[in-house]
Amino acid sequence: RAQAHSVDRAWNFRDAPPFGTTPRPARAMGRKSGAPLILSAVAVATCGAAAAEELGQIRGRVSIPQKFSQDLPAGLGLSATKVVVDGGEHTVLPTSDGYFAVDGIGPGPHYLQVVHPRLIFDPVRVEASEVSPTGSGMKMTAYIADLEHGRGSKLKYPLGLAPTGLFNYLEKREEFNILSVFKSPMALMGLFSFGAMFLLPKLQPMLEEEKKLRAEQLEKDRIQQEGGTAAAAIREKAQKDSGRQQ
């Protein structure tokens, strides 16, 4: 037994790896366990590529006409523009020429906005639909977004987007116009008061003269009335006297 034990010990020490090294079976096990991980990564990448092929892309160009760019401060041109899809789910910046492409667009309607600190862009409704089961990519149809009806007028694709107005954060000062003074109620009341002050003194003599003429006419009427009464009394007396003499 002692001899057999010594032989086993001799064999074990002879076949053992050097001190500080990893046994061969462990390295072989490591290589075998790494293969499934590599295969899994390849499968995930393949599935991701296939899923990416099923998604679409929204393409277009943002342009700023001269009538808007001349009113913009320096540094607020296309470099300040941002294209946002579905409220921020996809966000891209256009190139220096204004071209943009938004990847990862799934089938269905999407809401596209061009965001700028000074310019106003109409929102766009983009409807992505699969061409065919065997076809590649998606068909994009664009409309002006209408919050009430959903669809507005149809747009060409790839998109060509331009601003429709400017944000006015400060109210523009009105220019002075002399006619605007007469539109104010207070100004009209003041003019009427001043007119009355100048016209009333001139109307006073006319009123006095008219009053005097009226008084004279009344006096004449009274005299005529008294004269008629006296003549009637004289005639009546004359008739009485003639009756007595008879």
Short mmCIF file of N, CA and C in Angstrom, two decimals, residues 58-136:
data_model
loop_
_atom_site.label_atom_id
_atom_site.label_comp_id
_atom_site.label_asym_id
_atom_site.label_seq_id
_atom_site.Cartn_x
_atom_site.Cartn_y
_atom_site.Cartn_z
N ILE A 58 -37.81 59.52 -42.07
CA ILE A 58 -38.43 60.76 -42.53
C ILE A 58 -37.31 61.68 -43.01
N ARG A 59 -37.41 62.10 -44.25
CA ARG A 59 -36.39 62.95 -44.85
C ARG A 59 -37.02 64.26 -45.31
N GLY A 60 -36.21 65.30 -45.31
CA GLY A 60 -36.70 66.60 -45.77
C GLY A 60 -35.62 67.66 -45.66
N ARG A 61 -36.06 68.88 -45.88
CA ARG A 61 -35.13 70.02 -45.83
C ARG A 61 -35.84 71.22 -45.22
N VAL A 62 -35.12 71.93 -44.36
CA VAL A 62 -35.61 73.17 -43.74
C VAL A 62 -34.91 74.34 -44.42
N SER A 63 -35.68 75.31 -44.87
CA SER A 63 -35.11 76.49 -45.52
C SER A 63 -35.72 77.75 -44.89
N ILE A 64 -34.93 78.81 -44.87
CA ILE A 64 -35.37 80.10 -44.32
C ILE A 64 -35.29 81.12 -45.45
N PRO A 65 -36.43 81.63 -45.93
CA PRO A 65 -36.40 82.63 -47.00
C PRO A 65 -35.71 83.92 -46.56
N GLN A 66 -35.37 84.72 -47.56
CA GLN A 66 -34.64 85.96 -47.30
C GLN A 66 -35.46 86.94 -46.48
N LYS A 67 -36.78 86.97 -46.70
CA LYS A 67 -37.61 87.93 -45.98
C LYS A 67 -37.66 87.66 -44.48
N PHE A 68 -37.37 86.41 -44.07
CA PHE A 68 -37.30 86.09 -42.64
C PHE A 68 -35.87 86.16 -42.12
N SER A 69 -34.92 85.73 -42.91
CA SER A 69 -33.53 85.70 -42.43
C SER A 69 -32.98 87.10 -42.19
N GLN A 70 -33.48 88.11 -42.91
CA GLN A 70 -32.97 89.46 -42.71
C GLN A 70 -33.40 90.05 -41.38
N ASP A 71 -34.45 89.51 -40.79
CA ASP A 71 -34.92 90.00 -39.49
C ASP A 71 -34.37 89.19 -38.32
N LEU A 72 -33.56 88.17 -38.59
CA LEU A 72 -33.02 87.32 -37.52
C LEU A 72 -31.68 87.85 -37.05
N PRO A 73 -31.41 87.79 -35.75
CA PRO A 73 -30.07 88.15 -35.25
C PRO A 73 -29.04 87.15 -35.73
N ALA A 74 -27.79 87.52 -35.56
CA ALA A 74 -26.70 86.63 -35.96
C ALA A 74 -26.70 85.38 -35.08
N GLY A 75 -26.53 84.23 -35.72
CA GLY A 75 -26.49 82.97 -34.99
C GLY A 75 -27.83 82.30 -34.81
N LEU A 76 -28.88 82.88 -35.35
CA LEU A 76 -30.21 82.29 -35.22
C LEU A 76 -30.75 81.85 -36.58
N GLY A 77 -29.87 81.29 -37.39
CA GLY A 77 -30.30 80.76 -38.67
C GLY A 77 -30.65 79.29 -38.56
N LEU A 78 -30.17 78.50 -39.53
CA LEU A 78 -30.43 77.06 -39.51
C LEU A 78 -29.75 76.37 -38.34
N SER A 79 -28.69 76.98 -37.82
CA SER A 79 -27.99 76.36 -36.69
C SER A 79 -28.84 76.33 -35.43
N ALA A 80 -29.85 77.18 -35.35
CA ALA A 80 -30.74 77.20 -34.18
C ALA A 80 -32.01 76.40 -34.39
N THR A 81 -32.07 75.65 -35.49
CA THR A 81 -33.27 74.88 -35.82
C THR A 81 -33.12 73.45 -35.34
N LYS A 82 -34.23 72.87 -34.91
CA LYS A 82 -34.25 71.49 -34.43
C LYS A 82 -35.53 70.83 -34.91
N VAL A 83 -35.40 69.58 -35.38
CA VAL A 83 -36.55 68.81 -35.87
C VAL A 83 -36.93 67.80 -34.80
N VAL A 84 -38.17 67.86 -34.35
CA VAL A 84 -38.66 67.01 -33.26
C VAL A 84 -39.82 66.18 -33.79
N VAL A 85 -39.79 64.88 -33.52
CA VAL A 85 -40.84 63.97 -33.95
C VAL A 85 -41.47 63.34 -32.71
N ASP A 86 -42.81 63.35 -32.68
CA ASP A 86 -43.59 62.73 -31.60
C ASP A 86 -43.23 63.30 -30.24
N GLY A 87 -43.12 64.62 -30.18
CA GLY A 87 -42.92 65.28 -28.91
C GLY A 87 -41.57 65.05 -28.26
N GLY A 88 -40.55 64.69 -29.04
CA GLY A 88 -39.21 64.50 -28.50
C GLY A 88 -38.73 63.07 -28.50
N GLU A 89 -39.55 62.14 -29.00
CA GLU A 89 -39.10 60.74 -29.09
C GLU A 89 -37.94 60.61 -30.06
N HIS A 90 -37.95 61.42 -31.12
CA HIS A 90 -36.84 61.49 -32.06
C HIS A 90 -36.51 62.96 -32.25
N THR A 91 -35.26 63.30 -32.16
CA THR A 91 -34.80 64.67 -32.32
C THR A 91 -33.53 64.68 -33.15
N VAL A 92 -33.50 65.50 -34.19
CA VAL A 92 -32.31 65.61 -35.04
C VAL A 92 -32.05 67.08 -35.32
N LEU A 93 -30.82 67.37 -35.71
CA LEU A 93 -30.43 68.71 -36.12
C LEU A 93 -30.16 68.71 -37.62
N PRO A 94 -30.67 69.67 -38.35
CA PRO A 94 -30.41 69.69 -39.79
C PRO A 94 -28.96 70.05 -40.08
N THR A 95 -28.54 69.72 -41.29
CA THR A 95 -27.19 70.07 -41.72
C THR A 95 -27.11 71.56 -42.03
N SER A 96 -25.92 72.00 -42.43
CA SER A 96 -25.75 73.42 -42.77
C SER A 96 -26.59 73.82 -43.97
N ASP A 97 -26.94 72.85 -44.82
CA ASP A 97 -27.82 73.11 -45.96
C ASP A 97 -29.29 72.94 -45.62
N GLY A 98 -29.60 72.50 -44.41
CA GLY A 98 -30.98 72.34 -43.99
C GLY A 98 -31.55 70.95 -44.15
N TYR A 99 -30.78 69.98 -44.67
CA TYR A 99 -31.30 68.63 -44.85
C TYR A 99 -31.31 67.88 -43.52
N PHE A 100 -32.30 67.02 -43.35
CA PHE A 100 -32.39 66.21 -42.13
C PHE A 100 -32.98 64.85 -42.49
N ALA A 101 -32.69 63.88 -41.63
CA ALA A 101 -33.23 62.51 -41.78
C ALA A 101 -33.46 61.96 -40.38
N VAL A 102 -34.67 61.51 -40.12
CA VAL A 102 -35.04 60.96 -38.82
C VAL A 102 -35.23 59.45 -39.01
N ASP A 103 -34.38 58.65 -38.36
CA ASP A 103 -34.45 57.19 -38.48
C ASP A 103 -35.31 56.60 -37.37
N GLY A 104 -35.62 55.32 -37.54
CA GLY A 104 -36.35 54.58 -36.51
C GLY A 104 -37.83 54.91 -36.46
N ILE A 105 -38.43 55.24 -37.59
CA ILE A 105 -39.84 55.61 -37.65
C ILE A 105 -40.67 54.35 -37.91
N GLY A 106 -41.54 54.02 -36.99
CA GLY A 106 -42.41 52.87 -37.14
C GLY A 106 -43.67 53.20 -37.92
N PRO A 107 -44.44 52.20 -38.27
CA PRO A 107 -45.68 52.45 -39.01
C PRO A 107 -46.70 53.20 -38.16
N GLY A 108 -47.51 54.01 -38.86
CA GLY A 108 -48.53 54.78 -38.16
C GLY A 108 -48.31 56.27 -38.33
N PRO A 109 -49.18 57.10 -37.75
CA PRO A 109 -49.04 58.56 -37.85
C PRO A 109 -47.98 59.08 -36.88
N HIS A 110 -47.30 60.13 -37.30
CA HIS A 110 -46.27 60.77 -36.48
C HIS A 110 -46.43 62.29 -36.60
N TYR A 111 -46.06 62.98 -35.53
CA TYR A 111 -46.23 64.43 -35.44
C TYR A 111 -44.84 65.06 -35.48
N LEU A 112 -44.57 65.84 -36.53
CA LEU A 112 -43.25 66.44 -36.74
C LEU A 112 -43.34 67.94 -36.54
N GLN A 113 -42.38 68.48 -35.80
CA GLN A 113 -42.31 69.91 -35.54
C GLN A 113 -40.91 70.41 -35.82
N VAL A 114 -40.83 71.63 -36.35
CA VAL A 114 -39.56 72.32 -36.51
C VAL A 114 -39.52 73.42 -35.46
N VAL A 115 -38.57 73.33 -34.56
CA VAL A 115 -38.50 74.24 -33.41
C VAL A 115 -37.41 75.28 -33.68
N HIS A 116 -37.78 76.55 -33.49
CA HIS A 116 -36.85 77.66 -33.66
C HIS A 116 -37.24 78.75 -32.66
N PRO A 117 -36.26 79.45 -32.07
CA PRO A 117 -36.61 80.45 -31.05
C PRO A 117 -37.35 81.66 -31.59
N ARG A 118 -37.25 81.96 -32.89
CA ARG A 118 -37.90 83.15 -33.44
C ARG A 118 -38.87 82.86 -34.57
N LEU A 119 -38.71 81.75 -35.27
CA LEU A 119 -39.52 81.47 -36.45
C LEU A 119 -40.66 80.51 -36.11
N ILE A 120 -41.77 80.66 -36.82
CA ILE A 120 -42.94 79.80 -36.65
C ILE A 120 -43.03 78.87 -37.85
N PHE A 121 -43.07 77.56 -37.58
CA PHE A 121 -43.23 76.54 -38.61
C PHE A 121 -44.54 75.80 -38.36
N ASP A 122 -45.25 75.50 -39.43
CA ASP A 122 -46.48 74.72 -39.29
C ASP A 122 -46.13 73.27 -38.94
N PRO A 123 -46.82 72.66 -37.98
CA PRO A 123 -46.57 71.24 -37.67
C PRO A 123 -47.02 70.35 -38.82
N VAL A 124 -46.39 69.20 -38.92
CA VAL A 124 -46.62 68.27 -40.04
C VAL A 124 -47.04 66.92 -39.48
N ARG A 125 -48.03 66.31 -40.11
CA ARG A 125 -48.46 64.96 -39.78
C ARG A 125 -47.90 64.03 -40.86
N VAL A 126 -47.07 63.08 -40.44
CA VAL A 126 -46.45 62.12 -41.35
C VAL A 126 -47.03 60.75 -41.06
N GLU A 127 -47.58 60.12 -42.09
CA GLU A 127 -48.15 58.78 -41.97
C GLU A 127 -47.23 57.78 -42.66
N ALA A 128 -46.70 56.84 -41.87
CA ALA A 128 -45.78 55.82 -42.38
C ALA A 128 -46.56 54.53 -42.57
N SER A 129 -46.44 53.95 -43.75
CA SER A 129 -47.13 52.70 -44.07
C SER A 129 -46.19 51.79 -44.85
N GLU A 130 -46.32 50.48 -44.61
CA GLU A 130 -45.49 49.51 -45.30
C GLU A 130 -45.90 49.43 -46.77
N VAL A 131 -44.88 49.36 -47.64
CA VAL A 131 -45.16 49.29 -49.07
C VAL A 131 -45.80 47.96 -49.42
N SER A 132 -45.17 46.85 -49.04
CA SER A 132 -45.68 45.50 -49.29
C SER A 132 -44.94 44.55 -48.36
N PRO A 133 -45.45 43.35 -48.17
CA PRO A 133 -44.75 42.40 -47.28
C PRO A 133 -43.36 42.06 -47.77
N THR A 134 -43.15 42.06 -49.08
CA THR A 134 -41.82 41.73 -49.60
C THR A 134 -40.98 42.96 -49.87
N GLY A 135 -41.61 44.15 -49.87
CA GLY A 135 -40.85 45.35 -50.16
C GLY A 135 -40.03 45.81 -48.97
N SER A 136 -39.07 46.68 -49.23
CA SER A 136 -38.20 47.21 -48.19
C SER A 136 -38.54 48.67 -47.93
#
